[in-house]
mmCIF file of C-alpha atoms in Angstrom:
data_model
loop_
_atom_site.group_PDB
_atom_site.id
_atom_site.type_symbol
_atom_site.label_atom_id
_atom_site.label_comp_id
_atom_site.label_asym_id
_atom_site.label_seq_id
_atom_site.Cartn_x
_atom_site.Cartn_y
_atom_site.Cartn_z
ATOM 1 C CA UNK A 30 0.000 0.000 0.000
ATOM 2 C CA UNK A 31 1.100 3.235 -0.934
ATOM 3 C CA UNK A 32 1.484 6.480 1.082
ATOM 4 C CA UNK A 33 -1.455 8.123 -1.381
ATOM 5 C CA UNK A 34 -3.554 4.743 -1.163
ATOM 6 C CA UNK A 35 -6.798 5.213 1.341
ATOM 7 C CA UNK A 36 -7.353 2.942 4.553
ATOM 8 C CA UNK A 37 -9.251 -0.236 3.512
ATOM 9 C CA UNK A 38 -12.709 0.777 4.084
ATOM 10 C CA UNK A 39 -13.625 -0.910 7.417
ATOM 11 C CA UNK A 40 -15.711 -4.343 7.028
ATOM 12 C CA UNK A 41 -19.555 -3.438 7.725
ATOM 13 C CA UNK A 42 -20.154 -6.825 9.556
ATOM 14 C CA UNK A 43 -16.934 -6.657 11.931
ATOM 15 C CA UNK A 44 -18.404 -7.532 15.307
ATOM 16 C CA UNK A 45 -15.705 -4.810 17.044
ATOM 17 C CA UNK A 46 -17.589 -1.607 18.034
ATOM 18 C CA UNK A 47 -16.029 1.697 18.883
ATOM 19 C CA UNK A 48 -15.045 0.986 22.242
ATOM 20 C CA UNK A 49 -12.316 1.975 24.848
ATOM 21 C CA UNK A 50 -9.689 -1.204 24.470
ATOM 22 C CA UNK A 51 -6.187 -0.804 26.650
ATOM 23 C CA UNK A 52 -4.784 -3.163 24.091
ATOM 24 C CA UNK A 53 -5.244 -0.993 20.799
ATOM 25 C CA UNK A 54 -1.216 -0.408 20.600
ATOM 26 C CA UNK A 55 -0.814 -4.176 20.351
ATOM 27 C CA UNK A 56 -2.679 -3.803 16.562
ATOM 28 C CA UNK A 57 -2.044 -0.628 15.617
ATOM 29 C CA UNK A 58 1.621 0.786 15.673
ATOM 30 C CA UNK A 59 3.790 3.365 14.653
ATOM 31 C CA UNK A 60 7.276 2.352 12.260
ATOM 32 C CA UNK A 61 9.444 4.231 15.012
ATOM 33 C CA UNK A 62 7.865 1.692 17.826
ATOM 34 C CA UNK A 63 8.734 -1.354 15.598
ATOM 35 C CA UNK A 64 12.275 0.090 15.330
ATOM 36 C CA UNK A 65 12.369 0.335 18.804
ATOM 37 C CA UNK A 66 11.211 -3.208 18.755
ATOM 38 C CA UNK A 67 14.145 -4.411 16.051
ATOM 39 C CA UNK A 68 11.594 -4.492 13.224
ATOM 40 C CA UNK A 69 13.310 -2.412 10.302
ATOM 41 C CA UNK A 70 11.839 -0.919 7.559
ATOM 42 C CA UNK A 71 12.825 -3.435 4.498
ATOM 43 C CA UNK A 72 10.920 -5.734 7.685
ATOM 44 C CA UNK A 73 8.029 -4.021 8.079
ATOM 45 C CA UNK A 74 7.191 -3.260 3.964
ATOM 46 C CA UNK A 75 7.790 -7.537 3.682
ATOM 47 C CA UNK A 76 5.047 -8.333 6.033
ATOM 48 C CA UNK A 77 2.918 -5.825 4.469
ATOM 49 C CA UNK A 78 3.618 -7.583 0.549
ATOM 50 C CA UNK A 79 0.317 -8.607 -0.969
ATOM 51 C CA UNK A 80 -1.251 -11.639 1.150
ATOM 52 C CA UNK A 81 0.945 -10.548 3.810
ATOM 53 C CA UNK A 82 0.232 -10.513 8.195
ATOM 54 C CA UNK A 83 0.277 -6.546 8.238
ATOM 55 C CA UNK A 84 -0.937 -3.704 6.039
ATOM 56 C CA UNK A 85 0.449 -0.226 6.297
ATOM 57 C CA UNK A 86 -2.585 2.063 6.933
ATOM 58 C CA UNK A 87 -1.208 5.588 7.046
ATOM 59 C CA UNK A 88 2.494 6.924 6.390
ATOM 60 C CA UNK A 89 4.437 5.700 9.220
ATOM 61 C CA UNK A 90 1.598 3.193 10.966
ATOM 62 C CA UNK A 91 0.981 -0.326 10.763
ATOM 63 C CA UNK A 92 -2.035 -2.578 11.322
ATOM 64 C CA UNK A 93 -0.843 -5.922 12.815
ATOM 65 C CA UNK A 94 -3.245 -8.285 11.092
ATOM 66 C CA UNK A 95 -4.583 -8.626 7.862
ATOM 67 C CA UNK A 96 -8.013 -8.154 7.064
ATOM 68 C CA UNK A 97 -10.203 -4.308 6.972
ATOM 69 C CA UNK A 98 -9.596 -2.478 9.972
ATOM 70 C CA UNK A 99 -12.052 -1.679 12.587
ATOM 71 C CA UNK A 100 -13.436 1.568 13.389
ATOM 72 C CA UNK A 101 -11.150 1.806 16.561
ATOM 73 C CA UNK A 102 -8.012 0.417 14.742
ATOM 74 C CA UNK A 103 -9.013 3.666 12.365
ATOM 75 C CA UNK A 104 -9.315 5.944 14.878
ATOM 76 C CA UNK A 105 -6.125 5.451 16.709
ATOM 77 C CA UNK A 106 -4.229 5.016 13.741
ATOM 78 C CA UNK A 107 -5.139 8.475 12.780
ATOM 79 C CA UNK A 108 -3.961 9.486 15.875
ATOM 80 C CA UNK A 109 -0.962 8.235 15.534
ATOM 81 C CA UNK A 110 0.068 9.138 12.242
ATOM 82 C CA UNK A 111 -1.132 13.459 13.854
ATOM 83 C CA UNK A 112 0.081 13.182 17.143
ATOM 84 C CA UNK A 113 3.477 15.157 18.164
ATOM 85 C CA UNK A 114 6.398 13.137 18.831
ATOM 86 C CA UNK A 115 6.766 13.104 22.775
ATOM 87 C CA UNK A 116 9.800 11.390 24.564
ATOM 88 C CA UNK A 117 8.020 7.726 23.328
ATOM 89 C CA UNK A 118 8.611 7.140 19.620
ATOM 90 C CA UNK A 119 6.283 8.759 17.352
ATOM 91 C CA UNK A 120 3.008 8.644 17.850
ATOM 92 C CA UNK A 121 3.166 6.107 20.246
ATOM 93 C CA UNK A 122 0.621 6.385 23.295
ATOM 94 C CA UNK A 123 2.409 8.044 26.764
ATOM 95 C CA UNK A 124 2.223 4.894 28.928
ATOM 96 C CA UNK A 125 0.824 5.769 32.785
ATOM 97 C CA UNK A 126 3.265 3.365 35.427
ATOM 98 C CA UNK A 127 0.914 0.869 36.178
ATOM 99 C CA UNK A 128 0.210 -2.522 35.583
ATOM 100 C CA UNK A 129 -3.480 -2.152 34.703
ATOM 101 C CA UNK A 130 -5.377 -1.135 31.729
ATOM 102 C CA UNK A 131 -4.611 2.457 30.299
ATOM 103 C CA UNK A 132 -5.691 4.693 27.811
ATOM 104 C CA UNK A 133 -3.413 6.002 25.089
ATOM 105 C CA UNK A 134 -2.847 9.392 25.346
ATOM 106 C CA UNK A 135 -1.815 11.463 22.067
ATOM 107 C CA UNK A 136 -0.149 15.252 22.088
ATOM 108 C CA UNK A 137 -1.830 17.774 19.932
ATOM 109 C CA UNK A 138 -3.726 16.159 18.331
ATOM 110 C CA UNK A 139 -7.532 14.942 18.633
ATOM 111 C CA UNK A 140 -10.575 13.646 16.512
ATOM 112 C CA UNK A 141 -12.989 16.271 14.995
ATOM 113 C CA UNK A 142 -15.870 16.772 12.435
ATOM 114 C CA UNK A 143 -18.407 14.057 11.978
ATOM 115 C CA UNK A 144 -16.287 11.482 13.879
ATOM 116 C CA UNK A 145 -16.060 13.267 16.959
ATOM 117 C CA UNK A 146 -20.192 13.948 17.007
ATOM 118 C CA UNK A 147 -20.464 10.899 16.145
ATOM 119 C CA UNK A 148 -18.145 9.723 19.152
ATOM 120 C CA UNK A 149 -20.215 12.192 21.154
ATOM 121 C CA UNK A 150 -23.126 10.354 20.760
ATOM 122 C CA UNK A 151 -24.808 12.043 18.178
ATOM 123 C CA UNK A 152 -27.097 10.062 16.010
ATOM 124 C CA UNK A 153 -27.815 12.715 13.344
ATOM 125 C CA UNK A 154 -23.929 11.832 12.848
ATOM 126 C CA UNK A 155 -23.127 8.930 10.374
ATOM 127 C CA UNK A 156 -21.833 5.851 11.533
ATOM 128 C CA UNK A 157 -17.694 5.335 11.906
ATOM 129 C CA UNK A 158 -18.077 2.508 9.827
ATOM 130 C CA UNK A 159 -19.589 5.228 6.792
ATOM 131 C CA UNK A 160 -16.756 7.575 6.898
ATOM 132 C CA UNK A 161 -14.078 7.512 3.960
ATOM 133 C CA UNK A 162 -12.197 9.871 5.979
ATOM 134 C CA UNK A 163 -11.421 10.626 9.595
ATOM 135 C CA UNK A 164 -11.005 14.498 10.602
ATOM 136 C CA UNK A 165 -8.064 14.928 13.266
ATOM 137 C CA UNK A 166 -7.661 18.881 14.567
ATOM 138 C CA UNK A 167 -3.847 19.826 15.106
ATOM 139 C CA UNK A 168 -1.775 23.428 15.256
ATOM 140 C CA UNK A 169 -2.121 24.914 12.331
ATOM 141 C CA UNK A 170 1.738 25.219 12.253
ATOM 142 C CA UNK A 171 2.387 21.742 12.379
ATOM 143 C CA UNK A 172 3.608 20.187 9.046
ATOM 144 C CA UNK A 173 1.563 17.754 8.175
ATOM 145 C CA UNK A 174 -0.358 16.321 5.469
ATOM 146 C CA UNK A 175 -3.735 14.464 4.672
ATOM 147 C CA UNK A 176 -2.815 11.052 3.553
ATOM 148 C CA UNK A 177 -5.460 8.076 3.252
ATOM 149 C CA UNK A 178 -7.939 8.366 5.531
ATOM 150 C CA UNK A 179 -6.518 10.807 7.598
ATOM 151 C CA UNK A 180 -8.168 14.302 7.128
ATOM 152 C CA UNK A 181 -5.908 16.948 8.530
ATOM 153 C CA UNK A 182 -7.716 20.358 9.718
ATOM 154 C CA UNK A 183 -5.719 22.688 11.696
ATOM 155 C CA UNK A 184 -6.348 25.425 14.251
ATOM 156 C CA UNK A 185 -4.506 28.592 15.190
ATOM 157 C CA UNK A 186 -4.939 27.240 19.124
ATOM 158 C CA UNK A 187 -6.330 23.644 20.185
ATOM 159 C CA UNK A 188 -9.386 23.348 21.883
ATOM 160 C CA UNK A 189 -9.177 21.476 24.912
ATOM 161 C CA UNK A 190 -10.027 17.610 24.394
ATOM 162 C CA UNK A 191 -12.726 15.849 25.449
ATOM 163 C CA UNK A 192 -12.897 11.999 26.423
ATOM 164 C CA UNK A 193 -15.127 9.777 24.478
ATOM 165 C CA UNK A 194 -15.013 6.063 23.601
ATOM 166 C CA UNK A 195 -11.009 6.036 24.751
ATOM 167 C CA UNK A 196 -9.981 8.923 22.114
ATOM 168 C CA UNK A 197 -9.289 12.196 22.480
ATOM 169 C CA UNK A 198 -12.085 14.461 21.118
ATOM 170 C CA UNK A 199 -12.919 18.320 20.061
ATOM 171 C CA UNK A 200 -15.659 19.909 21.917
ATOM 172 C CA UNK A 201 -19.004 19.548 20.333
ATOM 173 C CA UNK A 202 -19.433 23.160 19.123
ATOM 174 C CA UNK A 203 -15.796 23.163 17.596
ATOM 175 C CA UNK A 204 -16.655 19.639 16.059
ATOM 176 C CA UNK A 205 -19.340 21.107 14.339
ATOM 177 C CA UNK A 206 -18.042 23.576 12.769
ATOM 178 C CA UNK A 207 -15.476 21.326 11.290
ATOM 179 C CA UNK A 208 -18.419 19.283 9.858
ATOM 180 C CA UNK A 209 -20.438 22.082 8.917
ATOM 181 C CA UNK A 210 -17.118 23.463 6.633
ATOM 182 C CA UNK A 211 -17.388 20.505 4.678
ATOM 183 C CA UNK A 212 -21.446 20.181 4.297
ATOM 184 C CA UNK A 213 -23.363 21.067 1.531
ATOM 185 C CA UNK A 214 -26.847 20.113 2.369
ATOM 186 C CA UNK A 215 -28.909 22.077 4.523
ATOM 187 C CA UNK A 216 -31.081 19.039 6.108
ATOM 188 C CA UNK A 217 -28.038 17.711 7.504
ATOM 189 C CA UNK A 218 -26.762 20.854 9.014
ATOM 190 C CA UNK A 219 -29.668 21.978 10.396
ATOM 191 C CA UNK A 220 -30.148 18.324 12.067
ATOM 192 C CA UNK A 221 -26.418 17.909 13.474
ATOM 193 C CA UNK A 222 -27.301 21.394 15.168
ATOM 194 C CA UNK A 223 -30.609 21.021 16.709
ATOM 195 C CA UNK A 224 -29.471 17.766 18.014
ATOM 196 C CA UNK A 225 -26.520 19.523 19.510
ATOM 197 C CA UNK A 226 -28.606 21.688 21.447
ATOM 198 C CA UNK A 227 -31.436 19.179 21.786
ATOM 199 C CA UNK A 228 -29.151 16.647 23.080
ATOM 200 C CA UNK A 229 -27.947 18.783 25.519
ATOM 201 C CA UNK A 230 -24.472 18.655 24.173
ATOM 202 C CA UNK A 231 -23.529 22.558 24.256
ATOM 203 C CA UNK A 232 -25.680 25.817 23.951
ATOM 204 C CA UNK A 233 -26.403 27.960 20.843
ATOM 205 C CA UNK A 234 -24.198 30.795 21.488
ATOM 206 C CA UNK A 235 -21.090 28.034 21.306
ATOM 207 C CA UNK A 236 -21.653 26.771 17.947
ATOM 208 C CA UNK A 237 -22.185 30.220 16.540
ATOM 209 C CA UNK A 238 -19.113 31.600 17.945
ATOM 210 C CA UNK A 239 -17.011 28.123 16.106
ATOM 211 C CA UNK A 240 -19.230 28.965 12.950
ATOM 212 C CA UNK A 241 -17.802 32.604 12.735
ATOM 213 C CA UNK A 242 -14.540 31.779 13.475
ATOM 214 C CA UNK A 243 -14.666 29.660 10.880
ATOM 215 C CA UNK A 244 -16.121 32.147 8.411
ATOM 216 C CA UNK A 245 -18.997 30.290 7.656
ATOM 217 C CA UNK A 246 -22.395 32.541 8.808
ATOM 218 C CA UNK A 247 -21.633 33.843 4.835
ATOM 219 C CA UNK A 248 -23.113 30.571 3.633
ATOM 220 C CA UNK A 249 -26.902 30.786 3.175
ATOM 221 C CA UNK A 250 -27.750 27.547 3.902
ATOM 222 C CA UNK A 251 -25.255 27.605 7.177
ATOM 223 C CA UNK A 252 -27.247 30.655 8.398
ATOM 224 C CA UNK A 253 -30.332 28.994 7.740
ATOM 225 C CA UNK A 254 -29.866 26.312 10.272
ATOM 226 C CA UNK A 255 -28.122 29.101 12.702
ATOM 227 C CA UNK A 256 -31.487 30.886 12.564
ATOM 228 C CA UNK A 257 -33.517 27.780 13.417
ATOM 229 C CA UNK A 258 -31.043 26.541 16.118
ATOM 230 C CA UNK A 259 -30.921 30.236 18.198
ATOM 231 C CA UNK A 260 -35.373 29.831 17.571
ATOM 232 C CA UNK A 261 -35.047 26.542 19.343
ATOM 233 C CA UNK A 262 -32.352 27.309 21.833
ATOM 234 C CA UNK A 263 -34.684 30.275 22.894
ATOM 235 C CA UNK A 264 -37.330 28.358 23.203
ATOM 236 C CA UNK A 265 -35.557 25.299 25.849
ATOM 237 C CA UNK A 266 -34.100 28.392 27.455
ATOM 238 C CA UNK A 267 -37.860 29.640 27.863
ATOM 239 C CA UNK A 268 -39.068 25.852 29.516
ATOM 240 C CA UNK A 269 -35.823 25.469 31.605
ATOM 241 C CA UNK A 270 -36.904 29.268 33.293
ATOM 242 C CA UNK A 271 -40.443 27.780 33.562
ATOM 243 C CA UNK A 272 -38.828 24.890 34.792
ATOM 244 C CA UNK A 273 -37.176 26.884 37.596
ATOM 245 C CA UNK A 274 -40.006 28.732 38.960
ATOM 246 C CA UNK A 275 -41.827 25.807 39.060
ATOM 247 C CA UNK A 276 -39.639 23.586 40.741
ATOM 248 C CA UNK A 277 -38.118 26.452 42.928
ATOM 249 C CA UNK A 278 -41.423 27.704 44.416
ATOM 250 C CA UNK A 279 -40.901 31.011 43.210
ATOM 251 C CA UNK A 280 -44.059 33.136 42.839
ATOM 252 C CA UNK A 281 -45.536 33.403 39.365
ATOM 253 C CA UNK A 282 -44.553 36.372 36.970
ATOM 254 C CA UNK A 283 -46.194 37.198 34.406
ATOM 255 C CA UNK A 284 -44.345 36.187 31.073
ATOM 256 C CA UNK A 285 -42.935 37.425 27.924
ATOM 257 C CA UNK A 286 -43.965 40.989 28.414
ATOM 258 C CA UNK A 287 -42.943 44.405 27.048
ATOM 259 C CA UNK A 288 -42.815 47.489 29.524
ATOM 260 C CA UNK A 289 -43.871 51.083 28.475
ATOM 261 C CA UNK A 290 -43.628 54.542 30.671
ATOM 262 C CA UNK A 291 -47.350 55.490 30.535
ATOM 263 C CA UNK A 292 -47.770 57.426 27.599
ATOM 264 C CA UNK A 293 -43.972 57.740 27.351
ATOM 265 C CA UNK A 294 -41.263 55.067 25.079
ATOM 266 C CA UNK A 295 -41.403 51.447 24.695
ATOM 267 C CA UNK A 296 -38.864 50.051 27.425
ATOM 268 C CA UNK A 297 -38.425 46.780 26.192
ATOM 269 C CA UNK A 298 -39.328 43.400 26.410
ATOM 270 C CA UNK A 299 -39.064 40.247 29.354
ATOM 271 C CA UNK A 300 -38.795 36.973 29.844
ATOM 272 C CA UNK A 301 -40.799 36.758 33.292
ATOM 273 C CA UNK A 302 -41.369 40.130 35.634
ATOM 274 C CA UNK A 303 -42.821 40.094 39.090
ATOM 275 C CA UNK A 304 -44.839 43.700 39.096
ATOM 276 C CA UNK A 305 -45.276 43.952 43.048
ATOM 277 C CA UNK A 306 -41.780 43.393 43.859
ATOM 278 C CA UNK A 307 -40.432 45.298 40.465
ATOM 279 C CA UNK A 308 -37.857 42.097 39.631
ATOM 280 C CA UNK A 309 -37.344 40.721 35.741
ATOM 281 C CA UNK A 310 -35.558 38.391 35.103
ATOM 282 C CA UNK A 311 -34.181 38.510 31.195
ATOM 283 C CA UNK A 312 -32.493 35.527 28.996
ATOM 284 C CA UNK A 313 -29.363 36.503 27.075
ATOM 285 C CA UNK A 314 -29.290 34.359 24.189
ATOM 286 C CA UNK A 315 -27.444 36.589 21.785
ATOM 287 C CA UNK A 316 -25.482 34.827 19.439
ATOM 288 C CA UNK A 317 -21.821 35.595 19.061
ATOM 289 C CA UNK A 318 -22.056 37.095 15.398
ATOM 290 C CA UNK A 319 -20.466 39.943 13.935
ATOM 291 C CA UNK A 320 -22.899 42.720 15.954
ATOM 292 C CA UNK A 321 -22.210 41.209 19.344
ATOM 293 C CA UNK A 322 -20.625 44.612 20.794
ATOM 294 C CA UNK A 323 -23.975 46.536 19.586
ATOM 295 C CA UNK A 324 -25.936 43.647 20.750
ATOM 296 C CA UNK A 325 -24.621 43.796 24.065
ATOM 297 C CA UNK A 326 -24.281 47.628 24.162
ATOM 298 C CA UNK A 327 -28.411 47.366 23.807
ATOM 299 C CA UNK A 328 -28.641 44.688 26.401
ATOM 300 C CA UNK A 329 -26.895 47.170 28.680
ATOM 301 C CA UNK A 330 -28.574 50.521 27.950
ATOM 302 C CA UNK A 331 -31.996 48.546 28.364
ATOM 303 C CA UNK A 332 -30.864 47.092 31.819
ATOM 304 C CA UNK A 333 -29.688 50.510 33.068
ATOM 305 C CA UNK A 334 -32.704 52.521 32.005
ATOM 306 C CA UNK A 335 -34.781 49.649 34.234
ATOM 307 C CA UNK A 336 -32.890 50.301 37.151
ATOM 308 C CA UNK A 337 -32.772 53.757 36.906
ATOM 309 C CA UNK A 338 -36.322 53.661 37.479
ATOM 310 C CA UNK A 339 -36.142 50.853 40.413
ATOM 311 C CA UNK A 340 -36.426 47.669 38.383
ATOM 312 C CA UNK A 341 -34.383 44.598 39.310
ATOM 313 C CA UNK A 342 -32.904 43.294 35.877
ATOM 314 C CA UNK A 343 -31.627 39.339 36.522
ATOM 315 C CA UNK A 344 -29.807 38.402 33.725
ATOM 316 C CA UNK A 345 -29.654 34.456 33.205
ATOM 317 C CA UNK A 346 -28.041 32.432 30.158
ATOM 318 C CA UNK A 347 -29.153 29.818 28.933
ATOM 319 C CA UNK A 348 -25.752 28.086 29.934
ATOM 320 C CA UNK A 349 -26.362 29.079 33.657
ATOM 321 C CA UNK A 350 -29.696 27.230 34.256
ATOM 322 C CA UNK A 351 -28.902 24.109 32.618
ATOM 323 C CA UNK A 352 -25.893 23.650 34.365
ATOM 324 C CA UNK A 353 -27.022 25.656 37.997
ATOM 325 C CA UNK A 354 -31.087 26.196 37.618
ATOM 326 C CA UNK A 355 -30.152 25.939 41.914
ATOM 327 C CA UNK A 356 -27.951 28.752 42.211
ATOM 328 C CA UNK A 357 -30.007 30.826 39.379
ATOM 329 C CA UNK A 358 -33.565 29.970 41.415
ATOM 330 C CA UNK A 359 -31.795 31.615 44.572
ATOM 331 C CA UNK A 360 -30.464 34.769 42.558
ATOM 332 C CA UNK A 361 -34.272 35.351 41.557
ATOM 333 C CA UNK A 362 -35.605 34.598 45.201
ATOM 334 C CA UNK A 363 -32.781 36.833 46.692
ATOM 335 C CA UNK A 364 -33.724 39.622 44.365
ATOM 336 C CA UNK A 365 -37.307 39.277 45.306
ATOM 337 C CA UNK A 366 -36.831 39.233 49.182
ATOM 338 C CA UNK A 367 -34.699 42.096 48.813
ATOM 339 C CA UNK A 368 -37.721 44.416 46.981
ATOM 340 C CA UNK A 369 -39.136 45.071 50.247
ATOM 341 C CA UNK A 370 -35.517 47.665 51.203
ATOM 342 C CA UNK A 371 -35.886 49.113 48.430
ATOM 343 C CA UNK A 372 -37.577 52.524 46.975
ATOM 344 C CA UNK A 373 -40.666 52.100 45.459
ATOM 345 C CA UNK A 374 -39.564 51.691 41.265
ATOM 346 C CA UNK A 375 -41.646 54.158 38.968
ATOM 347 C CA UNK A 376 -45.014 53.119 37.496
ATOM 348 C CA UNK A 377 -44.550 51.189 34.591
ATOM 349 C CA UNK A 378 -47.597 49.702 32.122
ATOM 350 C CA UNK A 379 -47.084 45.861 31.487
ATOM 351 C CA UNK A 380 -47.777 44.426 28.093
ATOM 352 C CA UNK A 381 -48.203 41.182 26.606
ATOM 353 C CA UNK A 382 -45.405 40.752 24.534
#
């Protein structure tokens, strides 16, 4: 097999799954570990010949049996063939002292695009076993080069990894915008991010952010699905702050309303407000786009004007009450509590919004 030849596409009926295995080192391997071992070069390429035990699957990076690779021997062998040389030979995992099972552990470098949301549980993502190619994230200024079914993309700074499955992994948001670059079809974008924020896996302001710095809110059917997913991510935001008073015991507020001066300017609009105690509480889900310094600026001339004239303004993200609805519930019943030592706020009409 040749340096420019792809990986042999992975068998569909293998019975391995993607799994953590302590043992994947003993399959896959790097040509510097085999010299380490006494295995030369003219060695290795003869037990690769046609027929042969071994197959080499990426420049550098043998597979120790014949036959299609698994998913996992795929993974790590992309891995290998990205990852930094440390003080092992090249691209071989960094072995913990102990006698047990380990992990392999690889230096900048980690598993991105549709693998990783696929790793990450995402089933909009297509299976391992579908992917010609594997996507693996290093510094931009390392010097390296697709080959097979290695996919290099590169970053100005790395992410930090995530766990999943035994691999190294980019964070969802940063994983989807190294799908996204390389997706044409709308359907499929728009699924991989409402499942992303569905699922749980990271907010809507995240993945925007990754899609800008990747340049691609220019692509119309990229800002499509943005436009649905910020809809959507408003709208769990909305049920998780419904969630909260309910669970909480906070009073009721009245919700989604817009406050006027009477017979004066529009003030703006709320999430919930509590009229007898003059408290709102107010949902920042801005996305990070190019307008996010005059989006904020407005956030913060609205808030000021409400407290000028006595209102409480408690700003939540959506982040903050998925991840501490506790600590956000006792913000709002702090703020309420604390209406009573306060002046009187002006008169203000309350609208449905």
């Amino acid at each position: 097999m040749t340096h420019n030849t792809p990986c042999p596409s992975p068998s569909p009926t293998s019975p391995r799954t993607v799994r953590h295995l302590s043992d994947v080192q003993r399959r896959v391997t790097t040509a510097a570990r085999l010299r380490s071992r006494g295995v030369s070069a003219a060695e290795a390429s003869e037990q690769c010949r046609p027929g042969g035990p071994w197959q080499q699957l990426l420049p550098g990076v043998f597979l120790l049996h014949a036959g299609p690779p698994t998913s996992e021997e795929r993974l790590h062998a992309v891995l290998m063939y990205a990852a930094r040389e440390t003080s092992a030979p090249a691209g071989v995992p960094v072995q913990p002292e102990s006698d047990g099972p380990h992990r392999p552990v690889y230096k900048e470098a980690m598993i991105t695009g549709l693998a990783a949301l696929t790793l990450h549980g995402l089933t909009s993502a297509p299976p391992l076993l579908s992917l010609e190619h594997i996507d693996v994230l290093v510094p931009r200024l390392r010097r390296l080069r697709s080959a097979g079914c290695a996919h290099v993309v590169r970053a100005a700074s790395l992410p930090t990894p995530e766990q999943a499955t035994g691999v190294p992994v980019a964070p969802v948001p940063r994983a989807l915008a190294d799908a996204v670059s390389q997706l044409t079809e709308a359907g499929t974008v728009r699924r991989l991010l409402s499942e992303a924020v569905r699922g749980g896996h990271c907010e809507p302001a995240a993945v925007v952010r990754e899609l800008n710095n990747a340049k691609l809110l220019n692509r119309p059917h990229v800002v499509d699905a943005v436009d649905s997913l910020l809809a959507e991510g408003r709208a769990i935001a909305e049920d998780r702050l419904y969630t909260m008073v309910s669970e909480y015991g906070l009073p009721d507020p009245v919700w989604n309303v817009d406050l006027r001066l009477p017979g004066g300017p529009h003030l703006g609009g709320l999430d919930a407000y509590w009229p007898e105690q003059a408290v709102a509480v107010e949902l920042d889900t801005r996305a990070p786009r190019q307008d996010e310094d005059a989006l904020w600026s407005e956030y913060a001339r609205k808030r000021e004007h409400l407290e000028r004239l006595g209102i409480t303004v408690v700003h939540i993200t959506p982040k903050k009450l998925r991840d501490a609805m506790d600590q956000q519930a006792a913000v709002v019943r702090t703020a309420l509590m604390a209406s009573g030592d306060r002046d009187p706020a002006a008169y203000v009409v309350v609208l449905p919004r």
